[in-house]
XYZ file of N, CA and C in Angstrom:
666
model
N 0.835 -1.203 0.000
C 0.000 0.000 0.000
C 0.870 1.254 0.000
N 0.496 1.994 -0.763
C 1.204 3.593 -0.721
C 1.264 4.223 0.999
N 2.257 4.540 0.782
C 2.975 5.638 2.252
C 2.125 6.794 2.702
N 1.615 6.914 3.441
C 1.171 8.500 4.017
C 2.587 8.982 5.329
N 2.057 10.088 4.430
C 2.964 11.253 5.935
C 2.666 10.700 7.576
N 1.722 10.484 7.911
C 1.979 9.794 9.346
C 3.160 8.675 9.371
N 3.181 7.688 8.299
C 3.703 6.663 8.621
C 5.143 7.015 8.360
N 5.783 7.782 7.595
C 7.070 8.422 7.252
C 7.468 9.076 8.763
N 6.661 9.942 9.269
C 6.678 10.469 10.375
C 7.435 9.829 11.738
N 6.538 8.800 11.770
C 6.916 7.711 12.832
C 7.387 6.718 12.768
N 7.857 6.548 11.446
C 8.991 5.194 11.248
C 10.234 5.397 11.717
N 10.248 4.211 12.814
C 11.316 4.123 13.662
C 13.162 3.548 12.811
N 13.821 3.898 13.094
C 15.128 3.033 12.551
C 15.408 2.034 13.574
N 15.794 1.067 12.860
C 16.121 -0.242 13.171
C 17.570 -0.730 13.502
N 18.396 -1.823 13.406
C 19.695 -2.277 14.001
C 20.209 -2.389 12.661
N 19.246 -2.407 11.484
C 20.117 -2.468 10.079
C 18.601 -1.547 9.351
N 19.025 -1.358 8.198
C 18.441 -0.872 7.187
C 16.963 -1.353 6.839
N 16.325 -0.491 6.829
C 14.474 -0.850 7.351
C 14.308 -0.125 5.273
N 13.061 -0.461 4.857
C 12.837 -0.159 3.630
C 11.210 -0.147 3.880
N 10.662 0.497 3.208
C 9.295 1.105 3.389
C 9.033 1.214 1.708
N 8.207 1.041 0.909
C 7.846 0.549 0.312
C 6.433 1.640 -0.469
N 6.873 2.753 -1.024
C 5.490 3.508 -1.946
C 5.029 3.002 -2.703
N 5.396 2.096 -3.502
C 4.802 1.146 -4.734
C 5.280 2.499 -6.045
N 5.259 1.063 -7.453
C 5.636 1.994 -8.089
C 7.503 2.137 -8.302
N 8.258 1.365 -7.195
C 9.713 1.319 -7.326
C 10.044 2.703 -6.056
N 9.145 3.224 -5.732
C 9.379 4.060 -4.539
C 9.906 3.277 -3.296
N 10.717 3.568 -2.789
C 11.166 3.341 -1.492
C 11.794 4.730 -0.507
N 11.568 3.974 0.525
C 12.063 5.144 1.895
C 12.897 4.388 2.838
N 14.339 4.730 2.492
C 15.045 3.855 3.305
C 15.253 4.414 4.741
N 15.136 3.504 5.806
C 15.237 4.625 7.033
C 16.849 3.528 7.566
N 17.507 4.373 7.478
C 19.212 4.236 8.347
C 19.350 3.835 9.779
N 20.317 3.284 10.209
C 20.089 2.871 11.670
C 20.452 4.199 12.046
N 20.961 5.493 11.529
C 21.467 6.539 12.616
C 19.585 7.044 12.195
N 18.851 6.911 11.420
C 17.771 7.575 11.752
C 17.415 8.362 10.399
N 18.512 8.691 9.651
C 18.201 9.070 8.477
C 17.134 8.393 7.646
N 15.758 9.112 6.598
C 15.424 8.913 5.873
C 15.647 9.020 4.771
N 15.671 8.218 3.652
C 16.327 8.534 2.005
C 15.532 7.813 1.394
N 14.551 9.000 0.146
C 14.381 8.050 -0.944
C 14.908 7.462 -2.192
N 14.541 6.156 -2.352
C 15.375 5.573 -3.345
C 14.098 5.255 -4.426
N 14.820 5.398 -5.704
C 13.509 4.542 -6.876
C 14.462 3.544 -7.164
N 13.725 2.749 -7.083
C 14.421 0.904 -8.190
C 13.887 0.428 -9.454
N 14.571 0.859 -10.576
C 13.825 0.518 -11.204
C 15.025 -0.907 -12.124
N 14.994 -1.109 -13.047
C 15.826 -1.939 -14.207
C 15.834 -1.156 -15.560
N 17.152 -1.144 -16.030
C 17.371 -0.850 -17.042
C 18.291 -1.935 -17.846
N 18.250 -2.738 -18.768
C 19.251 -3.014 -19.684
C 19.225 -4.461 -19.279
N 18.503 -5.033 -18.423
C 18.644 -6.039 -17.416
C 19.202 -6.157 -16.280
N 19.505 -4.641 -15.495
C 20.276 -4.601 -14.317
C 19.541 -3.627 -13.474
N 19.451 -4.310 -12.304
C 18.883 -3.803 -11.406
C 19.255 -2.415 -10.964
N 19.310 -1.149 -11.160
C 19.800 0.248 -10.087
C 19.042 0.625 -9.262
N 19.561 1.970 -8.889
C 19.065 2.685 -7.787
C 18.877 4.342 -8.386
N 18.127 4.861 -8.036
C 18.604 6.218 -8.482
C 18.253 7.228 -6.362
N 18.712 7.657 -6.332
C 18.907 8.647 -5.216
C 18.027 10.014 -5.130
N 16.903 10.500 -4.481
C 16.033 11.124 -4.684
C 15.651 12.236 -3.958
N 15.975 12.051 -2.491
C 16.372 13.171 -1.626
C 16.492 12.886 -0.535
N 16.505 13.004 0.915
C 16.062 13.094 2.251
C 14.989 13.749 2.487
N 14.139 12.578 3.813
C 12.968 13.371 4.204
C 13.522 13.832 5.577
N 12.750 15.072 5.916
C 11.834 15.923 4.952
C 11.763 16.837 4.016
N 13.146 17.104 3.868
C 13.613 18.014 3.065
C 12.774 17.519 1.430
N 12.823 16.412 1.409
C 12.048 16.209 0.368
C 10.830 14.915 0.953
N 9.676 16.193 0.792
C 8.382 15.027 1.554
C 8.159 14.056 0.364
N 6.844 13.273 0.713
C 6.243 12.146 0.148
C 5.947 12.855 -1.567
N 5.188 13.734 -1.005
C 4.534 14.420 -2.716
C 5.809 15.109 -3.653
N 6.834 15.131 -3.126
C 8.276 15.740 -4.223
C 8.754 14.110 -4.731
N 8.636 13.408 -3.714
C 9.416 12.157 -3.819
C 8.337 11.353 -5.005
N 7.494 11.133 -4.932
C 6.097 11.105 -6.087
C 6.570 11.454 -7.513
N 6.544 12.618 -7.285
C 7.034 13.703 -8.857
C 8.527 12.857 -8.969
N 9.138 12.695 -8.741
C 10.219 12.422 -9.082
C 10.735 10.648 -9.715
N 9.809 10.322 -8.670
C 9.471 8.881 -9.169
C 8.874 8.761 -10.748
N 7.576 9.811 -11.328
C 7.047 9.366 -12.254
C 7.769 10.215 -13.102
N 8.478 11.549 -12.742
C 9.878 11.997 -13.869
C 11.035 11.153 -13.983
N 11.443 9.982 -13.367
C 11.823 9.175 -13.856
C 11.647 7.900 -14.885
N 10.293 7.565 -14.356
C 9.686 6.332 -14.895
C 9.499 7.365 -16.525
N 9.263 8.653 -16.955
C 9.094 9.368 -18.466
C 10.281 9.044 -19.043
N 11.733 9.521 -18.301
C 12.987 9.094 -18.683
C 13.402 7.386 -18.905
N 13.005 6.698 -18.532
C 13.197 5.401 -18.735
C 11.960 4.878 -20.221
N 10.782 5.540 -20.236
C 9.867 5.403 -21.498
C 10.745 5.913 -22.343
N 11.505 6.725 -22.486
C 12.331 7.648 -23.389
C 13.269 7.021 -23.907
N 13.623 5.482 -23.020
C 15.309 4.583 -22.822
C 16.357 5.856 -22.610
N 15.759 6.299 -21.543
C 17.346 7.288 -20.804
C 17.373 6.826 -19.391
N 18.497 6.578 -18.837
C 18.747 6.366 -17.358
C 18.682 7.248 -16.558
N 17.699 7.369 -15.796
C 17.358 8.549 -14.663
C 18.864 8.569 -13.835
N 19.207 8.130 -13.242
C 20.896 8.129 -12.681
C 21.355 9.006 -13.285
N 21.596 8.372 -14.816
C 22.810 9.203 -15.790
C 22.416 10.522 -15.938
N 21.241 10.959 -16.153
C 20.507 12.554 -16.217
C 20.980 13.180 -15.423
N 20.624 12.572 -13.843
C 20.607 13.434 -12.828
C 22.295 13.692 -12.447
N 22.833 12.569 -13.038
C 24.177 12.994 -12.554
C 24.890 14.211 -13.935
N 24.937 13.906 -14.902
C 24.912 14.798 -16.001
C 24.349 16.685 -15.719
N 23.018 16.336 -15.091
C 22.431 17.777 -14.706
C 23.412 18.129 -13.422
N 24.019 17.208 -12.251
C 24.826 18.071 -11.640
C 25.725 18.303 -11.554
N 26.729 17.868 -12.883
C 28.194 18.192 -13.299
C 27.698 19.630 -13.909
N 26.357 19.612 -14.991
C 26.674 21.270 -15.762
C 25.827 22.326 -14.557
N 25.255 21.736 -13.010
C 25.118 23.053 -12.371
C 26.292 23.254 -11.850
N 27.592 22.278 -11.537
C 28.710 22.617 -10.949
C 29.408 23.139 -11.579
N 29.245 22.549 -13.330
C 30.408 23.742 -13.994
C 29.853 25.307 -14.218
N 28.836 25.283 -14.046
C 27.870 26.942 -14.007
C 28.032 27.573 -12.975
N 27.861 26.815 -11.660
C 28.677 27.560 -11.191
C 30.363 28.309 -10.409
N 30.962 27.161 -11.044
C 32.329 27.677 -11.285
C 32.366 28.505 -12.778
N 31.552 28.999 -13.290
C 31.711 29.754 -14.476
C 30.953 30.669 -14.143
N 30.350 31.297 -12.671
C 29.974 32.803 -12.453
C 30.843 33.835 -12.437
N 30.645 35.069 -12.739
C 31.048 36.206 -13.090
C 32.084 36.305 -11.658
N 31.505 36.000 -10.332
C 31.846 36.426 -8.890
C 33.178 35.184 -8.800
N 32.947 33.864 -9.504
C 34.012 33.062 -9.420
C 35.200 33.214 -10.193
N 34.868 34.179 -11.693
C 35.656 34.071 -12.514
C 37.059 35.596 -12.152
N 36.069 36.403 -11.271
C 37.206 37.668 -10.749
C 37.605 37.165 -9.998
N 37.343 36.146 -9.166
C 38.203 35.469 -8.385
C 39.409 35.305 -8.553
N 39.419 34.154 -9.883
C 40.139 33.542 -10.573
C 41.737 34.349 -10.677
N 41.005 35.636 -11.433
C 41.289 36.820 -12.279
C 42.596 37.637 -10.729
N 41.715 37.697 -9.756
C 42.830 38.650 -9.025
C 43.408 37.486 -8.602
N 43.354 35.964 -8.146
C 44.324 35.316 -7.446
C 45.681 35.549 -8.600
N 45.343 35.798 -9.910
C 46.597 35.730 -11.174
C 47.400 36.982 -11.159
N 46.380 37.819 -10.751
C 47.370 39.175 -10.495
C 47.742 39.294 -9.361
N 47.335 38.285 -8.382
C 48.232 38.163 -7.136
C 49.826 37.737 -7.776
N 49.158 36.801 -8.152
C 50.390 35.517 -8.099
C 51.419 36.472 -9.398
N 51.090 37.724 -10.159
C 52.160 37.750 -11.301
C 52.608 39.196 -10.137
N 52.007 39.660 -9.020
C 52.871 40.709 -8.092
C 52.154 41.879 -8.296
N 51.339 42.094 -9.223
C 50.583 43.004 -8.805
C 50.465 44.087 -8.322
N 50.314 45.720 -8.305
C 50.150 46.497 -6.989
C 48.577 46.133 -6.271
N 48.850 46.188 -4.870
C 47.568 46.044 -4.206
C 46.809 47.270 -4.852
N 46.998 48.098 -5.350
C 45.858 49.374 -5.464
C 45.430 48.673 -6.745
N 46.097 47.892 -7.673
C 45.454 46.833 -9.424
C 44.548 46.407 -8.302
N 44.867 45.386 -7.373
C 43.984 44.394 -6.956
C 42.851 44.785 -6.424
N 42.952 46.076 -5.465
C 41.362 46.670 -5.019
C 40.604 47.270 -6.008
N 41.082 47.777 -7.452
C 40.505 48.098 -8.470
C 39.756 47.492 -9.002
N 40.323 45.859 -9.031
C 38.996 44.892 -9.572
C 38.474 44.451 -8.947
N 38.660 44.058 -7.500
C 37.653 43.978 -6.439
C 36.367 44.702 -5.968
N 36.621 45.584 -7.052
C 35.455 47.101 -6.772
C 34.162 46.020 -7.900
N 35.020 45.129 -8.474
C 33.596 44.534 -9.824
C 32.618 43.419 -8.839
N 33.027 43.212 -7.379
C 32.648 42.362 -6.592
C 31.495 42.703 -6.021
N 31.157 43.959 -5.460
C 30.451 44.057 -4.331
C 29.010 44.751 -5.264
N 28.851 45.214 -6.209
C 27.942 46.594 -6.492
C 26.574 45.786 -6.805
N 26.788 44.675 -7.267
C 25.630 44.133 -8.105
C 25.652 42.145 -7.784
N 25.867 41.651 -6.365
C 26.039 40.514 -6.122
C 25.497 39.589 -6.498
N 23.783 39.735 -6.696
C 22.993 38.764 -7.503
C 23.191 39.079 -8.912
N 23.476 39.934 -9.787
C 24.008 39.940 -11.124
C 25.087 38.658 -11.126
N 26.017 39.323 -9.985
C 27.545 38.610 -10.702
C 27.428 37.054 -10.252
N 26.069 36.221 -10.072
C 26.279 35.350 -9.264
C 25.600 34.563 -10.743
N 25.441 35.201 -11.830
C 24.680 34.739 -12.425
C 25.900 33.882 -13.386
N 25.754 32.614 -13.997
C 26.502 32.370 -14.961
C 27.275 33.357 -15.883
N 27.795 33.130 -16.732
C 28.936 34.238 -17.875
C 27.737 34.002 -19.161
N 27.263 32.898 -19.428
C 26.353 32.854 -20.477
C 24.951 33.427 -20.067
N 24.880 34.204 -19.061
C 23.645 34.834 -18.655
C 22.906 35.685 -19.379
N 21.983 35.627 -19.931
C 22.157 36.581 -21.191
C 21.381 37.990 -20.689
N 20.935 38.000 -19.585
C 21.180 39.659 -18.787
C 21.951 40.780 -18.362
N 23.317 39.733 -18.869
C 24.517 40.513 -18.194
C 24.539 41.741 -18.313
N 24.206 42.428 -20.224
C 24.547 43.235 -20.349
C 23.843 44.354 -19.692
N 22.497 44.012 -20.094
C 21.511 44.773 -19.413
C 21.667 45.072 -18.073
N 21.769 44.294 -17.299
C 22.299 43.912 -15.748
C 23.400 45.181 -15.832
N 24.431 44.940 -15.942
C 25.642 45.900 -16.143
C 25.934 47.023 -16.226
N 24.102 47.471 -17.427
C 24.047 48.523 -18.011
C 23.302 49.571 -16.755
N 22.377 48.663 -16.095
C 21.764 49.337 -15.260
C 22.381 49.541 -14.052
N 23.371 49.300 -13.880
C 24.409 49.295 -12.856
C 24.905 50.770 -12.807
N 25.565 50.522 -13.790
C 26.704 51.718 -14.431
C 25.778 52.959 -14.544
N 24.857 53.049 -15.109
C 23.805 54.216 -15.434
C 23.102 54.880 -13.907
N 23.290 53.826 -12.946
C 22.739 54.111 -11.605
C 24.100 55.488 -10.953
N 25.227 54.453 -11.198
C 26.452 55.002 -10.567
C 26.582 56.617 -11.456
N 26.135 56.417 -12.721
C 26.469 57.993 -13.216
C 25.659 58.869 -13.035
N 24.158 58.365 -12.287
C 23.015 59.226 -12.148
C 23.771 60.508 -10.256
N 24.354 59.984 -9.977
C 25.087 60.226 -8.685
C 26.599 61.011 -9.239
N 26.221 61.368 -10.780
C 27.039 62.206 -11.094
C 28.881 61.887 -10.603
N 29.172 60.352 -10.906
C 29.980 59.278 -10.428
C 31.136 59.149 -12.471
N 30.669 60.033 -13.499
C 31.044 59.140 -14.173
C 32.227 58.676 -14.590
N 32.873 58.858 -13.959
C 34.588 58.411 -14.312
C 34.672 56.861 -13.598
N 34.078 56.937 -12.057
C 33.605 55.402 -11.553
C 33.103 54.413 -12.612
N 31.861 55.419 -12.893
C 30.948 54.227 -13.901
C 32.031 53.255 -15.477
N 32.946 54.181 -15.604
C 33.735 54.110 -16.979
C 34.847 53.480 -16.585
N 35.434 53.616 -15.131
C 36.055 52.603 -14.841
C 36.463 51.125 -14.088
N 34.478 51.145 -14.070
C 33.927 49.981 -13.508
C 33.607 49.093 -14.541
N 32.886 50.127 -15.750
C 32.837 49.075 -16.836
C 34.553 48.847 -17.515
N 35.209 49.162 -17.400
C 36.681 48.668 -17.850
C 36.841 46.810 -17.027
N 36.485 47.049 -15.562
C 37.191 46.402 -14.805
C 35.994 44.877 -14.996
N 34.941 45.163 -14.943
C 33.677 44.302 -15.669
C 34.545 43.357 -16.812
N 34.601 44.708 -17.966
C 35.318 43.967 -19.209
C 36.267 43.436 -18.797
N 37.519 43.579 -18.055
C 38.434 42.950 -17.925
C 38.338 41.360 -17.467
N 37.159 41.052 -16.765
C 37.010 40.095 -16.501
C 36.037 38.941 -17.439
N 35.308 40.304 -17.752
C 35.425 38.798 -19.378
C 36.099 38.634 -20.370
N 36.890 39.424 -20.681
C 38.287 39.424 -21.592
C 38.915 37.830 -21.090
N 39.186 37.853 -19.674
C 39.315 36.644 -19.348
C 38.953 35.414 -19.377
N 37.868 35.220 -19.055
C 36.931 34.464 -19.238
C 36.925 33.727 -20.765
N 36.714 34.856 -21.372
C 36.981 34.325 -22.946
C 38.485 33.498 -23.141
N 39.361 34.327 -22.481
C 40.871 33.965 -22.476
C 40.777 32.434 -22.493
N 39.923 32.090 -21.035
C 40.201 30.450 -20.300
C 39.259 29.870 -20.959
N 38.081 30.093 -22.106
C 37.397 29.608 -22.643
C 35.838 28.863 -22.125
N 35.529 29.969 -21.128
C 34.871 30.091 -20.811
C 33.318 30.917 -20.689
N 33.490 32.000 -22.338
C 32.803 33.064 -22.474
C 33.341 33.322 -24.198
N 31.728 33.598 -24.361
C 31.637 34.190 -26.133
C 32.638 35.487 -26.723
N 32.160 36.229 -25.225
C 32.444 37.438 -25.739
C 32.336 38.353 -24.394
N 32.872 39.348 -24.655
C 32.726 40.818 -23.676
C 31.562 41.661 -23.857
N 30.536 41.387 -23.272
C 29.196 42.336 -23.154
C 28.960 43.809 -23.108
N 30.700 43.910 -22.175
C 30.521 45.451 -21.923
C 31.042 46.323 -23.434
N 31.207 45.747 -24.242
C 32.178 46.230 -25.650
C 31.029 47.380 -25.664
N 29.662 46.694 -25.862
C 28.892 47.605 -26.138
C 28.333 48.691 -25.494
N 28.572 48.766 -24.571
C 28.016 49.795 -23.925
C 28.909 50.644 -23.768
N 30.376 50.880 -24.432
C 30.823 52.163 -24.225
C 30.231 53.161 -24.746
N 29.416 53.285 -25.609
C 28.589 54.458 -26.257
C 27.333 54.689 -25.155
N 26.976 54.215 -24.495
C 26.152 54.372 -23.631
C 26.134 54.899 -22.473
N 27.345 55.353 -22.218
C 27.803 55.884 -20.851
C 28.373 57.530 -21.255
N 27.973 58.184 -20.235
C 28.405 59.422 -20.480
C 30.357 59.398 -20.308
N 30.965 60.273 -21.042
C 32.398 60.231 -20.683
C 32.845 61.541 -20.311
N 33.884 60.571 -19.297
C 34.156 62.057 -18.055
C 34.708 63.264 -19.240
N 34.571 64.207 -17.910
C 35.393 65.308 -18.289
C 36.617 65.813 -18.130
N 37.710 65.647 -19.027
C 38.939 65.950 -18.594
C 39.508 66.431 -18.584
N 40.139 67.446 -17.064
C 40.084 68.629 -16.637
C 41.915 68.862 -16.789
N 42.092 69.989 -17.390
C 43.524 70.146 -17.745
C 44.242 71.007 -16.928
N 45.107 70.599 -16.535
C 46.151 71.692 -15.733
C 47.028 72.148 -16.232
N 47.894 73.008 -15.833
C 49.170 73.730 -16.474
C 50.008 73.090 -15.572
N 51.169 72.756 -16.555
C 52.256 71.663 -16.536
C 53.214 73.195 -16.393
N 54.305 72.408 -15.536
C 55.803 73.606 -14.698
C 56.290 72.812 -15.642
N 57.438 73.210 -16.126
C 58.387 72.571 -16.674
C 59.856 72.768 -16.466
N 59.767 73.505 -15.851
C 61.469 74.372 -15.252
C 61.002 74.537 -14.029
N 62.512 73.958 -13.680
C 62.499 73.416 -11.871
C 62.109 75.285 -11.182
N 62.682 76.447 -11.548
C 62.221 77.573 -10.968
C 61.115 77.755 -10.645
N 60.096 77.745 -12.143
C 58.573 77.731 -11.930
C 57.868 76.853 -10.935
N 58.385 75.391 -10.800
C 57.678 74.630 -10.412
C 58.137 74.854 -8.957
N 59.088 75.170 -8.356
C 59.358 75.615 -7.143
C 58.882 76.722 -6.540
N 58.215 77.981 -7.770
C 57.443 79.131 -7.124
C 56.051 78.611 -6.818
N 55.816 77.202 -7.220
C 54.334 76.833 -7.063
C 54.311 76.057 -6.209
N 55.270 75.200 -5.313
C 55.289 74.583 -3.957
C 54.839 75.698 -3.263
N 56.117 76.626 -3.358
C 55.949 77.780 -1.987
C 54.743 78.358 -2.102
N 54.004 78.569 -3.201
C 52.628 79.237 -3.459
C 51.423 78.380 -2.701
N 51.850 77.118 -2.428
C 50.884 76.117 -2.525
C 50.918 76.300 -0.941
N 49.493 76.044 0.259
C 49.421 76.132 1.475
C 49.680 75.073 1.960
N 50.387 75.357 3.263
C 51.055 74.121 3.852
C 50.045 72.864 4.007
């Protein structure tokens, strides 16, 4: 007979490995330390497996359900629910070692390691903090730019824009990289240099003879 939540509830663990039984290839293994785990059993190829489904309660009866009959679709299909699920969590692990926040990582441990001035290294550390759920997003995110754009346009509304122009440098720099390690199409921010206002750059008068430039120390207040 199918499992209800009471009986998941109060199933005791045993001196060895107790199995509980949803029908359907559902099982609920309960552990002698007490742990619950569901397992599906099904056969493929003529060999008996297992596929691994979650802990209760973290995953109740009705997730454990869904998952059972999204498997049993994958096996109508002749695909191995195992092989999927393990496949789906190699490309969320390589996604996320291929976020924007992992890849500046990457990026300043290299300009550690080639010596660096610490003032390079807090420069690109500035691409860390402004926009955390942006940069958490994959490199193939295809918001980035937008994301980026609205970033930068915030920082120049605060009349910031030399920041904004050299935040998007430090942005690009890190997918310049990215692309480098082959990890990224392209640099998003290429485009938006037309989109940003550009500073204004304010000119001084240059001393050029040690006299002059010495009447302008003493001119200058202590």
């Amino acid at each position: 007979m199918p499992l209800t939540d009471m009986e998941i509830r109060t199933a005791k663990p045993g001196a060895r490995l107790v199995k509980l039984s949803d029908g359907g290839g559902l099982q609920l293994w309960i552990m002698p330390d007490g742990a619950k785990r569901w397992r599906f059993a099904y056969r493929l190829g003529g060999a008996q497996k297992l596929l691994a489904i979650g802990v209760y309660p973290a995953t109740g009866l009705r997730e454990a359900r869904e998952a059972r009959e999204e498997a049993k679709r994958l096996l109508a299909d002749g695909q191995d629910p195992a092989f999927v699920k393990k496949v789906a969590k190699a490309a969320k692990a390589t996604a996320s070692a291929n976020t924007f926040e992992a890849v500046a990582g990457e990026l300043l441990d290299k300009k550690r390691r080639e010596g660096k001035a610490e003032k390079t290294i807090e420069k690109i550390g500035m691409a860390f903090g402004p926009r955390p759920a942006l940069h958490r997003k994959p490199l193939h995110y295809r918001n980035h730019r937008a994301g980026n754009l609205g970033l930068l346009r915030r920082i120049e509304a605060r009349g910031r824009h030399e920041t904004a122009t050299r935040l998007r440098e430090i942005i690009g720099g890190v997918f310049r990289f990215a692309v480098a390690t082959g990890r990224a199409q392209g640099d998003p921010t290429g485009a938006l240099r037309g989109a940003l206002t550009t500073p204004k750059v304010q000119h001084r008068a240059a001393y050029y003879r040690a006299k002059a430039f010495g009447g302008l120390l003493r001119a200058s207040p202590a």
